Amino acid sequence: MKLKAAPFFRGVRLAGHKSRTANLPIEPLPVTGEIHIPLSRHIGAPAQAIVKTGDTVKKGQCIARAVGAVSANVHASVAGTVTSIGTCPDGRGGTIPCVTVAPNGVQETAYLSPLSDLSSEAIIERIKECGIVGMGGAGFPTHVKLRPSAPVDTLILNGAECESYLTCDDALMRARSKEIVYGAKYIAAALGAKQILIAIEKNKPEAIVAFEKSDLPVIPLKKQYPMGAEKQLIYCCTRRRVPLGKLPADVGVIVQNVATAFAVYEAVELGKPLIDRVVTVTGEGVEQPKNLLCQIGTPLSVLAEICGATENTVKLVEGGPMTGAALTGTSAVVTKTTGGFLFLSGKETAVYEPTPCINCGKCASVCPMKLLPMQTEFYTDAKEYDNAAKYGGVLACIECGACSYVCPAHRPLAQAIKTAKSELRRKA
Ligand code: SF4
Ligand code: SF4
């Protein structure tokens, strides 16, 4: 069954750049060398390692425990020997704590038993045990999100994938729609939500058809960025507006990414922790773009080699071009939140020198949060962060980058907003 979405007038139309991987199947990436499993690429405290160098671990064995209320367990994504517990490069010039495992080629698993008790408490506990986090990019521990402060009646499955280039969710939806539906039903049961809505941008017709065969309603969405942002998605699917400073649960809604729902299915039915994910590798800098099923912790250099990365690459990005992070090299690893790596050629990137603001108002007209980005930049440049919040509305910004994208003067608006937000947080 198809339902109609409410209109979304703001935002921008991005060039899709998805055609190179949009129809490709998911290819499992063979494990060839050491895996560096991050302990901290989720929101919250890093997990604490419970193995030591020299230990033998099985695939799926818990190797690091969540610390504190907001954190996530971490599991071995391959069977093998722990060769170090330290740090690995994050690809952005810094490091992250990690456990390095040298695979032994045996691939002996330590999965849990399928879950027979399907009570809310048991499902949430299973999700927590399996280290599941939001896989759409945020990395918020799912078990925490499933204990909302207000009653929830609606679960929205986010299959919008509105960023250019990325097709990892599309590939998963085309291949595993039944499992995603099961996962959604387990999440809804955990929440006590009566309604499940599946939201997919119209540029993924095969995925829409796949879900139409299920017993859940599908909402085809206009192709518009940032359609997949939580507040925009909730309005388009339910016409409920999340007030500033409030959470989706305050209007009775929880949003989960489709890959997260698939991970929940695997945790509940197979006892499998979150140890792998689909990653899109694309851009004109690779000869063979792919949707790869990768073990968490696989070095980007392995993906680069298998996809034929060339010297045409002038910019490397983890995630989408609007919200992703520029990388300094191929030292990054696949994390639970890595949707893709973009190897962008000179033709796909442009470096602009900012010129003075011409007060055209375009940045404000596209802002999905109805903010005044030019005001934020003006006050941020003057280091008047309180005024940036008062007149620019910076605290409501969802950092989508649409304002920077349309600015004819190429002002670094989103960057200014991030600076103002971090300064305001530091002062708080
Ligand atoms: S101000 Fe924030 S929410 Fe508005 S367009 Fe810019 S980045 Fe997006
Ligand atoms: S879009 Fe750029 S030039 Fe136009 S008002 Fe905003 S900051 Fe100024």
PDB file of N, CA, C and O in Angstrom, residues 69-70 119-129 132-134 140-152 154-157 183-193 230 247 249 253-257 260-261 263-265 267-268:
ATOM      1  N   ALA A  69      25.656   5.249  30.360  1.00  0.00           N
ATOM      2  CA  ALA A  69      24.281   5.125  29.871  1.00  0.00           C
ATOM      3  C   ALA A  69      24.189   5.181  28.353  1.00  0.00           C
ATOM      4  O   ALA A  69      23.327   4.553  27.749  1.00  0.00           O
ATOM      5  N   VAL A  70      25.072   5.970  27.718  1.00  0.00           N
ATOM      6  CA  VAL A  70      25.014   6.098  26.251  1.00  0.00           C
ATOM      7  C   VAL A  70      26.336   5.585  25.676  1.00  0.00           C
ATOM      8  O   VAL A  70      27.353   6.273  25.681  1.00  0.00           O
ATOM      9  N   SER A 119       9.323 -10.153  24.137  1.00  0.00           N
ATOM     10  CA  SER A 119       8.793  -9.031  24.912  1.00  0.00           C
ATOM     11  C   SER A 119       9.627  -7.793  24.606  1.00  0.00           C
ATOM     12  O   SER A 119      10.771  -7.898  24.131  1.00  0.00           O
ATOM     13  N   SER A 120       9.064  -6.633  24.899  1.00  0.00           N
ATOM     14  CA  SER A 120       9.761  -5.370  24.641  1.00  0.00           C
ATOM     15  C   SER A 120      11.125  -5.357  25.323  1.00  0.00           C
ATOM     16  O   SER A 120      12.154  -5.030  24.716  1.00  0.00           O
ATOM     17  N   GLU A 121      11.130  -5.741  26.592  1.00  0.00           N
ATOM     18  CA  GLU A 121      12.377  -5.700  27.376  1.00  0.00           C
ATOM     19  C   GLU A 121      13.435  -6.611  26.770  1.00  0.00           C
ATOM     20  O   GLU A 121      14.622  -6.252  26.651  1.00  0.00           O
ATOM     21  N   ALA A 122      13.014  -7.813  26.359  1.00  0.00           N
ATOM     22  CA  ALA A 122      13.975  -8.789  25.806  1.00  0.00           C
ATOM     23  C   ALA A 122      14.531  -8.302  24.466  1.00  0.00           C
ATOM     24  O   ALA A 122      15.733  -8.467  24.186  1.00  0.00           O
ATOM     25  N   ILE A 123      13.690  -7.680  23.633  1.00  0.00           N
ATOM     26  CA  ILE A 123      14.178  -7.172  22.336  1.00  0.00           C
ATOM     27  C   ILE A 123      15.188  -6.044  22.560  1.00  0.00           C
ATOM     28  O   ILE A 123      16.263  -6.015  21.949  1.00  0.00           O
ATOM     29  N   ILE A 124      14.852  -5.131  23.464  1.00  0.00           N
ATOM     30  CA  ILE A 124      15.775  -4.003  23.717  1.00  0.00           C
ATOM     31  C   ILE A 124      17.099  -4.526  24.287  1.00  0.00           C
ATOM     32  O   ILE A 124      18.188  -4.083  23.890  1.00  0.00           O
ATOM     33  N   GLU A 125      17.016  -5.505  25.171  1.00  0.00           N
ATOM     34  CA  GLU A 125      18.234  -6.076  25.767  1.00  0.00           C
ATOM     35  C   GLU A 125      19.083  -6.756  24.681  1.00  0.00           C
ATOM     36  O   GLU A 125      20.313  -6.631  24.661  1.00  0.00           O
ATOM     37  N   ARG A 126      18.426  -7.445  23.739  1.00  0.00           N
ATOM     38  CA  ARG A 126      19.154  -8.108  22.639  1.00  0.00           C
ATOM     39  C   ARG A 126      19.851  -7.059  21.755  1.00  0.00           C
ATOM     40  O   ARG A 126      21.006  -7.230  21.352  1.00  0.00           O
ATOM     41  N   ILE A 127      19.135  -5.975  21.462  1.00  0.00           N
ATOM     42  CA  ILE A 127      19.715  -4.906  20.632  1.00  0.00           C
ATOM     43  C   ILE A 127      20.925  -4.288  21.333  1.00  0.00           C
ATOM     44  O   ILE A 127      21.963  -4.020  20.710  1.00  0.00           O
ATOM     45  N   LYS A 128      20.798  -4.126  22.640  1.00  0.00           N
ATOM     46  CA  LYS A 128      21.917  -3.578  23.432  1.00  0.00           C
ATOM     47  C   LYS A 128      23.098  -4.546  23.408  1.00  0.00           C
ATOM     48  O   LYS A 128      24.245  -4.153  23.154  1.00  0.00           O
ATOM     49  N   GLU A 129      22.820  -5.808  23.656  1.00  0.00           N
ATOM     50  CA  GLU A 129      23.877  -6.821  23.698  1.00  0.00           C
ATOM     51  C   GLU A 129      24.612  -6.887  22.355  1.00  0.00           C
ATOM     52  O   GLU A 129      25.827  -7.089  22.302  1.00  0.00           O
ATOM     53  N   ILE A 132      24.007  -2.547  18.585  1.00  0.00           N
ATOM     54  CA  ILE A 132      23.415  -1.880  17.418  1.00  0.00           C
ATOM     55  C   ILE A 132      23.305  -0.371  17.665  1.00  0.00           C
ATOM     56  O   ILE A 132      22.846   0.065  18.726  1.00  0.00           O
ATOM     57  N   VAL A 133      23.739   0.378  16.662  1.00  0.00           N
ATOM     58  CA  VAL A 133      23.624   1.846  16.710  1.00  0.00           C
ATOM     59  C   VAL A 133      22.949   2.310  15.423  1.00  0.00           C
ATOM     60  O   VAL A 133      22.851   1.543  14.466  1.00  0.00           O
ATOM     61  N   GLY A 134      22.512   3.574  15.408  1.00  0.00           N
ATOM     62  CA  GLY A 134      21.878   4.122  14.203  1.00  0.00           C
ATOM     63  C   GLY A 134      22.870   4.093  13.046  1.00  0.00           C
ATOM     64  O   GLY A 134      23.948   4.689  13.126  1.00  0.00           O
ATOM     65  N   PHE A 140      23.786   6.793  17.081  1.00  0.00           N
ATOM     66  CA  PHE A 140      23.226   6.816  18.439  1.00  0.00           C
ATOM     67  C   PHE A 140      22.840   5.389  18.831  1.00  0.00           C
ATOM     68  O   PHE A 140      22.188   4.682  18.052  1.00  0.00           O
ATOM     69  N   PRO A 141      23.252   4.950  20.039  1.00  0.00           N
ATOM     70  CA  PRO A 141      22.928   3.573  20.434  1.00  0.00           C
ATOM     71  C   PRO A 141      21.419   3.305  20.382  1.00  0.00           C
ATOM     72  O   PRO A 141      20.625   4.012  21.002  1.00  0.00           O
ATOM     73  N   THR A 142      21.036   2.283  19.638  1.00  0.00           N
ATOM     74  CA  THR A 142      19.608   2.039  19.367  1.00  0.00           C
ATOM     75  C   THR A 142      18.841   1.673  20.635  1.00  0.00           C
ATOM     76  O   THR A 142      17.690   2.081  20.811  1.00  0.00           O
ATOM     77  N   HIS A 143      19.464   0.917  21.548  1.00  0.00           N
ATOM     78  CA  HIS A 143      18.725   0.512  22.752  1.00  0.00           C
ATOM     79  C   HIS A 143      18.337   1.722  23.598  1.00  0.00           C
ATOM     80  O   HIS A 143      17.315   1.700  24.289  1.00  0.00           O
ATOM     81  N   VAL A 144      19.141   2.791  23.522  1.00  0.00           N
ATOM     82  CA  VAL A 144      18.802   4.009  24.279  1.00  0.00           C
ATOM     83  C   VAL A 144      17.616   4.707  23.598  1.00  0.00           C
ATOM     84  O   VAL A 144      16.684   5.166  24.262  1.00  0.00           O
ATOM     85  N   LYS A 145      17.649   4.749  22.266  1.00  0.00           N
ATOM     86  CA  LYS A 145      16.566   5.401  21.512  1.00  0.00           C
ATOM     87  C   LYS A 145      15.238   4.667  21.702  1.00  0.00           C
ATOM     88  O   LYS A 145      14.161   5.259  21.566  1.00  0.00           O
ATOM     89  N   LEU A 146      15.317   3.373  22.024  1.00  0.00           N
ATOM     90  CA  LEU A 146      14.085   2.596  22.166  1.00  0.00           C
ATOM     91  C   LEU A 146      13.489   2.681  23.573  1.00  0.00           C
ATOM     92  O   LEU A 146      12.560   1.952  23.901  1.00  0.00           O
ATOM     93  N   ARG A 147      14.071   3.560  24.395  1.00  0.00           N
ATOM     94  CA  ARG A 147      13.461   3.841  25.703  1.00  0.00           C
ATOM     95  C   ARG A 147      13.117   5.325  25.743  1.00  0.00           C
ATOM     96  O   ARG A 147      13.709   6.106  26.481  1.00  0.00           O
ATOM     97  N   PRO A 148      12.164   5.758  24.907  1.00  0.00           N
ATOM     98  CA  PRO A 148      11.858   7.191  24.805  1.00  0.00           C
ATOM     99  C   PRO A 148      11.185   7.722  26.070  1.00  0.00           C
ATOM    100  O   PRO A 148      10.606   6.955  26.848  1.00  0.00           O
ATOM    101  N   SER A 149      11.282   9.041  26.218  1.00  0.00           N
ATOM    102  CA  SER A 149      10.720   9.676  27.419  1.00  0.00           C
ATOM    103  C   SER A 149       9.214   9.879  27.307  1.00  0.00           C
ATOM    104  O   SER A 149       8.555  10.235  28.282  1.00  0.00           O
ATOM    105  N   ALA A 150       8.648   9.680  26.113  1.00  0.00           N
ATOM    106  CA  ALA A 150       7.206   9.854  25.916  1.00  0.00           C
ATOM    107  C   ALA A 150       6.686   8.668  25.105  1.00  0.00           C
ATOM    108  O   ALA A 150       7.446   8.043  24.361  1.00  0.00           O
ATOM    109  N   PRO A 151       5.390   8.351  25.223  1.00  0.00           N
ATOM    110  CA  PRO A 151       4.849   7.223  24.455  1.00  0.00           C
ATOM    111  C   PRO A 151       4.966   7.457  22.947  1.00  0.00           C
ATOM    112  O   PRO A 151       4.769   8.577  22.479  1.00  0.00           O
ATOM    113  N   VAL A 152       5.287   6.385  22.241  1.00  0.00           N
ATOM    114  CA  VAL A 152       5.476   6.479  20.785  1.00  0.00           C
ATOM    115  C   VAL A 152       4.428   5.611  20.095  1.00  0.00           C
ATOM    116  O   VAL A 152       4.242   4.450  20.460  1.00  0.00           O
ATOM    117  N   THR A 154       4.234   5.722  16.469  1.00  0.00           N
ATOM    118  CA  THR A 154       4.626   5.545  15.065  1.00  0.00           C
ATOM    119  C   THR A 154       6.130   5.342  14.927  1.00  0.00           C
ATOM    120  O   THR A 154       6.919   6.098  15.486  1.00  0.00           O
ATOM    121  N   LEU A 155       6.490   4.311  14.162  1.00  0.00           N
ATOM    122  CA  LEU A 155       7.884   4.087  13.778  1.00  0.00           C
ATOM    123  C   LEU A 155       8.001   4.421  12.297  1.00  0.00           C
ATOM    124  O   LEU A 155       7.247   3.874  11.479  1.00  0.00           O
ATOM    125  N   ILE A 156       8.934   5.300  11.952  1.00  0.00           N
ATOM    126  CA  ILE A 156       9.213   5.584  10.535  1.00  0.00           C
ATOM    127  C   ILE A 156      10.537   4.921  10.171  1.00  0.00           C
ATOM    128  O   ILE A 156      11.557   5.151  10.825  1.00  0.00           O
ATOM    129  N   LEU A 157      10.495   4.086   9.155  1.00  0.00           N
ATOM    130  CA  LEU A 157      11.733   3.496   8.634  1.00  0.00           C
ATOM    131  C   LEU A 157      12.286   4.432   7.586  1.00  0.00           C
ATOM    132  O   LEU A 157      11.615   4.711   6.586  1.00  0.00           O
ATOM    133  N   GLY A 183      12.660  -6.708  10.993  1.00  0.00           N
ATOM    134  CA  GLY A 183      13.391  -5.865  11.944  1.00  0.00           C
ATOM    135  C   GLY A 183      12.536  -4.709  12.424  1.00  0.00           C
ATOM    136  O   GLY A 183      12.505  -4.381  13.616  1.00  0.00           O
ATOM    137  N   ALA A 184      11.803  -4.091  11.482  1.00  0.00           N
ATOM    138  CA  ALA A 184      10.929  -2.963  11.843  1.00  0.00           C
ATOM    139  C   ALA A 184       9.856  -3.412  12.825  1.00  0.00           C
ATOM    140  O   ALA A 184       9.518  -2.703  13.779  1.00  0.00           O
ATOM    141  N   LYS A 185       9.328  -4.614  12.602  1.00  0.00           N
ATOM    142  CA  LYS A 185       8.270  -5.099  13.505  1.00  0.00           C
ATOM    143  C   LYS A 185       8.825  -5.362  14.907  1.00  0.00           C
ATOM    144  O   LYS A 185       8.132  -5.146  15.903  1.00  0.00           O
ATOM    145  N   TYR A 186      10.073  -5.841  14.983  1.00  0.00           N
ATOM    146  CA  TYR A 186      10.674  -6.028  16.318  1.00  0.00           C
ATOM    147  C   TYR A 186      10.888  -4.677  17.009  1.00  0.00           C
ATOM    148  O   TYR A 186      10.646  -4.545  18.206  1.00  0.00           O
ATOM    149  N   ILE A 187      11.317  -3.686  16.226  1.00  0.00           N
ATOM    150  CA  ILE A 187      11.527  -2.352  16.827  1.00  0.00           C
ATOM    151  C   ILE A 187      10.187  -1.785  17.298  1.00  0.00           C
ATOM    152  O   ILE A 187      10.064  -1.247  18.398  1.00  0.00           O
ATOM    153  N   ALA A 188       9.160  -1.924  16.450  1.00  0.00           N
ATOM    154  CA  ALA A 188       7.835  -1.403  16.823  1.00  0.00           C
ATOM    155  C   ALA A 188       7.315  -2.123  18.065  1.00  0.00           C
ATOM    156  O   ALA A 188       6.718  -1.492  18.957  1.00  0.00           O
ATOM    157  N   ALA A 189       7.562  -3.436  18.150  1.00  0.00           N
ATOM    158  CA  ALA A 189       7.116  -4.193  19.332  1.00  0.00           C
ATOM    159  C   ALA A 189       7.845  -3.691  20.577  1.00  0.00           C
ATOM    160  O   ALA A 189       7.249  -3.549  21.652  1.00  0.00           O
ATOM    161  N   ALA A 190       9.133  -3.396  20.425  1.00  0.00           N
ATOM    162  CA  ALA A 190       9.903  -2.894  21.572  1.00  0.00           C
ATOM    163  C   ALA A 190       9.374  -1.548  22.043  1.00  0.00           C
ATOM    164  O   ALA A 190       9.349  -1.253  23.236  1.00  0.00           O
ATOM    165  N   LEU A 191       8.926  -0.733  21.083  1.00  0.00           N
ATOM    166  CA  LEU A 191       8.439   0.616  21.410  1.00  0.00           C
ATOM    167  C   LEU A 191       6.974   0.629  21.834  1.00  0.00           C
ATOM    168  O   LEU A 191       6.505   1.596  22.413  1.00  0.00           O
ATOM    169  N   GLY A 192       6.244  -0.415  21.465  1.00  0.00           N
ATOM    170  CA  GLY A 192       4.794  -0.385  21.636  1.00  0.00           C
ATOM    171  C   GLY A 192       4.134   0.491  20.579  1.00  0.00           C
ATOM    172  O   GLY A 192       3.017   0.981  20.768  1.00  0.00           O
ATOM    173  N   ALA A 193       4.824   0.702  19.449  1.00  0.00           N
ATOM    174  CA  ALA A 193       4.270   1.544  18.374  1.00  0.00           C
ATOM    175  C   ALA A 193       3.290   0.730  17.540  1.00  0.00           C
ATOM    176  O   ALA A 193       3.576  -0.404  17.162  1.00  0.00           O
ATOM    177  N   GLU A 230      15.607  13.919  10.195  1.00  0.00           N
ATOM    178  CA  GLU A 230      14.533  13.397  11.045  1.00  0.00           C
ATOM    179  C   GLU A 230      13.277  14.275  11.068  1.00  0.00           C
ATOM    180  O   GLU A 230      12.168  13.798  10.840  1.00  0.00           O
ATOM    181  N   LEU A 247      12.244  16.323  21.049  1.00  0.00           N
ATOM    182  CA  LEU A 247      12.670  15.123  20.329  1.00  0.00           C
ATOM    183  C   LEU A 247      11.498  14.534  19.554  1.00  0.00           C
ATOM    184  O   LEU A 247      10.331  14.795  19.893  1.00  0.00           O
ATOM    185  N   ALA A 249      10.214  11.712  19.799  1.00  0.00           N
ATOM    186  CA  ALA A 249       9.307  10.995  20.710  1.00  0.00           C
ATOM    187  C   ALA A 249       8.276  11.931  21.334  1.00  0.00           C
ATOM    188  O   ALA A 249       7.178  11.497  21.703  1.00  0.00           O
ATOM    189  N   VAL A 253       6.809   9.852  17.741  1.00  0.00           N
ATOM    190  CA  VAL A 253       7.457   9.191  16.598  1.00  0.00           C
ATOM    191  C   VAL A 253       8.900   8.812  16.927  1.00  0.00           C
ATOM    192  O   VAL A 253       9.589   9.537  17.658  1.00  0.00           O
ATOM    193  N   ILE A 254       9.346   7.689  16.393  1.00  0.00           N
ATOM    194  CA  ILE A 254      10.775   7.327  16.380  1.00  0.00           C
ATOM    195  C   ILE A 254      11.135   7.005  14.934  1.00  0.00           C
ATOM    196  O   ILE A 254      10.373   6.342  14.231  1.00  0.00           O
ATOM    197  N   VAL A 255      12.309   7.482  14.511  1.00  0.00           N
ATOM    198  CA  VAL A 255      12.799   7.202  13.157  1.00  0.00           C
ATOM    199  C   VAL A 255      14.004   6.267  13.256  1.00  0.00           C
ATOM    200  O   VAL A 255      14.885   6.482  14.087  1.00  0.00           O
ATOM    201  N   GLN A 256      14.003   5.231  12.451  1.00  0.00           N
ATOM    202  CA  GLN A 256      15.151   4.325  12.392  1.00  0.00           C
ATOM    203  C   GLN A 256      15.540   4.104  10.937  1.00  0.00           C
ATOM    204  O   GLN A 256      14.675   3.941  10.079  1.00  0.00           O
ATOM    205  N   ASN A 257      16.827   4.060  10.692  1.00  0.00           N
ATOM    206  CA  ASN A 257      17.331   3.791   9.346  1.00  0.00           C
ATOM    207  C   ASN A 257      17.028   2.346   8.948  1.00  0.00           C
ATOM    208  O   ASN A 257      16.978   1.456   9.796  1.00  0.00           O
ATOM    209  N   THR A 260      19.579  -0.159  10.104  1.00  0.00           N
ATOM    210  CA  THR A 260      19.451  -0.465  11.531  1.00  0.00           C
ATOM    211  C   THR A 260      18.376  -1.530  11.737  1.00  0.00           C
ATOM    212  O   THR A 260      18.544  -2.464  12.526  1.00  0.00           O
ATOM    213  N   ALA A 261      17.268  -1.387  10.994  1.00  0.00           N
ATOM    214  CA  ALA A 261      16.196  -2.391  11.114  1.00  0.00           C
ATOM    215  C   ALA A 261      16.702  -3.760  10.672  1.00  0.00           C
ATOM    216  O   ALA A 261      16.365  -4.792  11.272  1.00  0.00           O
ATOM    217  N   ALA A 263      19.798  -4.800  10.893  1.00  0.00           N
ATOM    218  CA  ALA A 263      20.684  -5.270  11.967  1.00  0.00           C
ATOM    219  C   ALA A 263      19.867  -5.831  13.132  1.00  0.00           C
ATOM    220  O   ALA A 263      20.255  -6.824  13.764  1.00  0.00           O
ATOM    221  N   VAL A 264      18.715  -5.209  13.403  1.00  0.00           N
ATOM    222  CA  VAL A 264      17.841  -5.707  14.485  1.00  0.00           C
ATOM    223  C   VAL A 264      17.289  -7.086  14.111  1.00  0.00           C
ATOM    224  O   VAL A 264      17.238  -8.001  14.953  1.00  0.00           O
ATOM    225  N   TYR A 265      16.899  -7.238  12.851  1.00  0.00           N
ATOM    226  CA  TYR A 265      16.435  -8.562  12.398  1.00  0.00           C
ATOM    227  C   TYR A 265      17.528  -9.612  12.647  1.00  0.00           C
ATOM    228  O   TYR A 265      17.263 -10.687  13.185  1.00  0.00           O
ATOM    229  N   ALA A 267      20.009  -9.551  14.721  1.00  0.00           N
ATOM    230  CA  ALA A 267      20.258  -9.746  16.160  1.00  0.00           C
ATOM    231  C   ALA A 267      19.189 -10.640  16.781  1.00  0.00           C
ATOM    232  O   ALA A 267      19.489 -11.541  17.569  1.00  0.00           O
ATOM    233  N   VAL A 268      17.929 -10.382  16.416  1.00  0.00           N
ATOM    234  CA  VAL A 268      16.818 -11.118  17.038  1.00  0.00           C
ATOM    235  C   VAL A 268      16.726 -12.543  16.480  1.00  0.00           C
ATOM    236  O   VAL A 268      16.633 -13.519  17.233  1.00  0.00           O
TER     237      VAL A 268
END
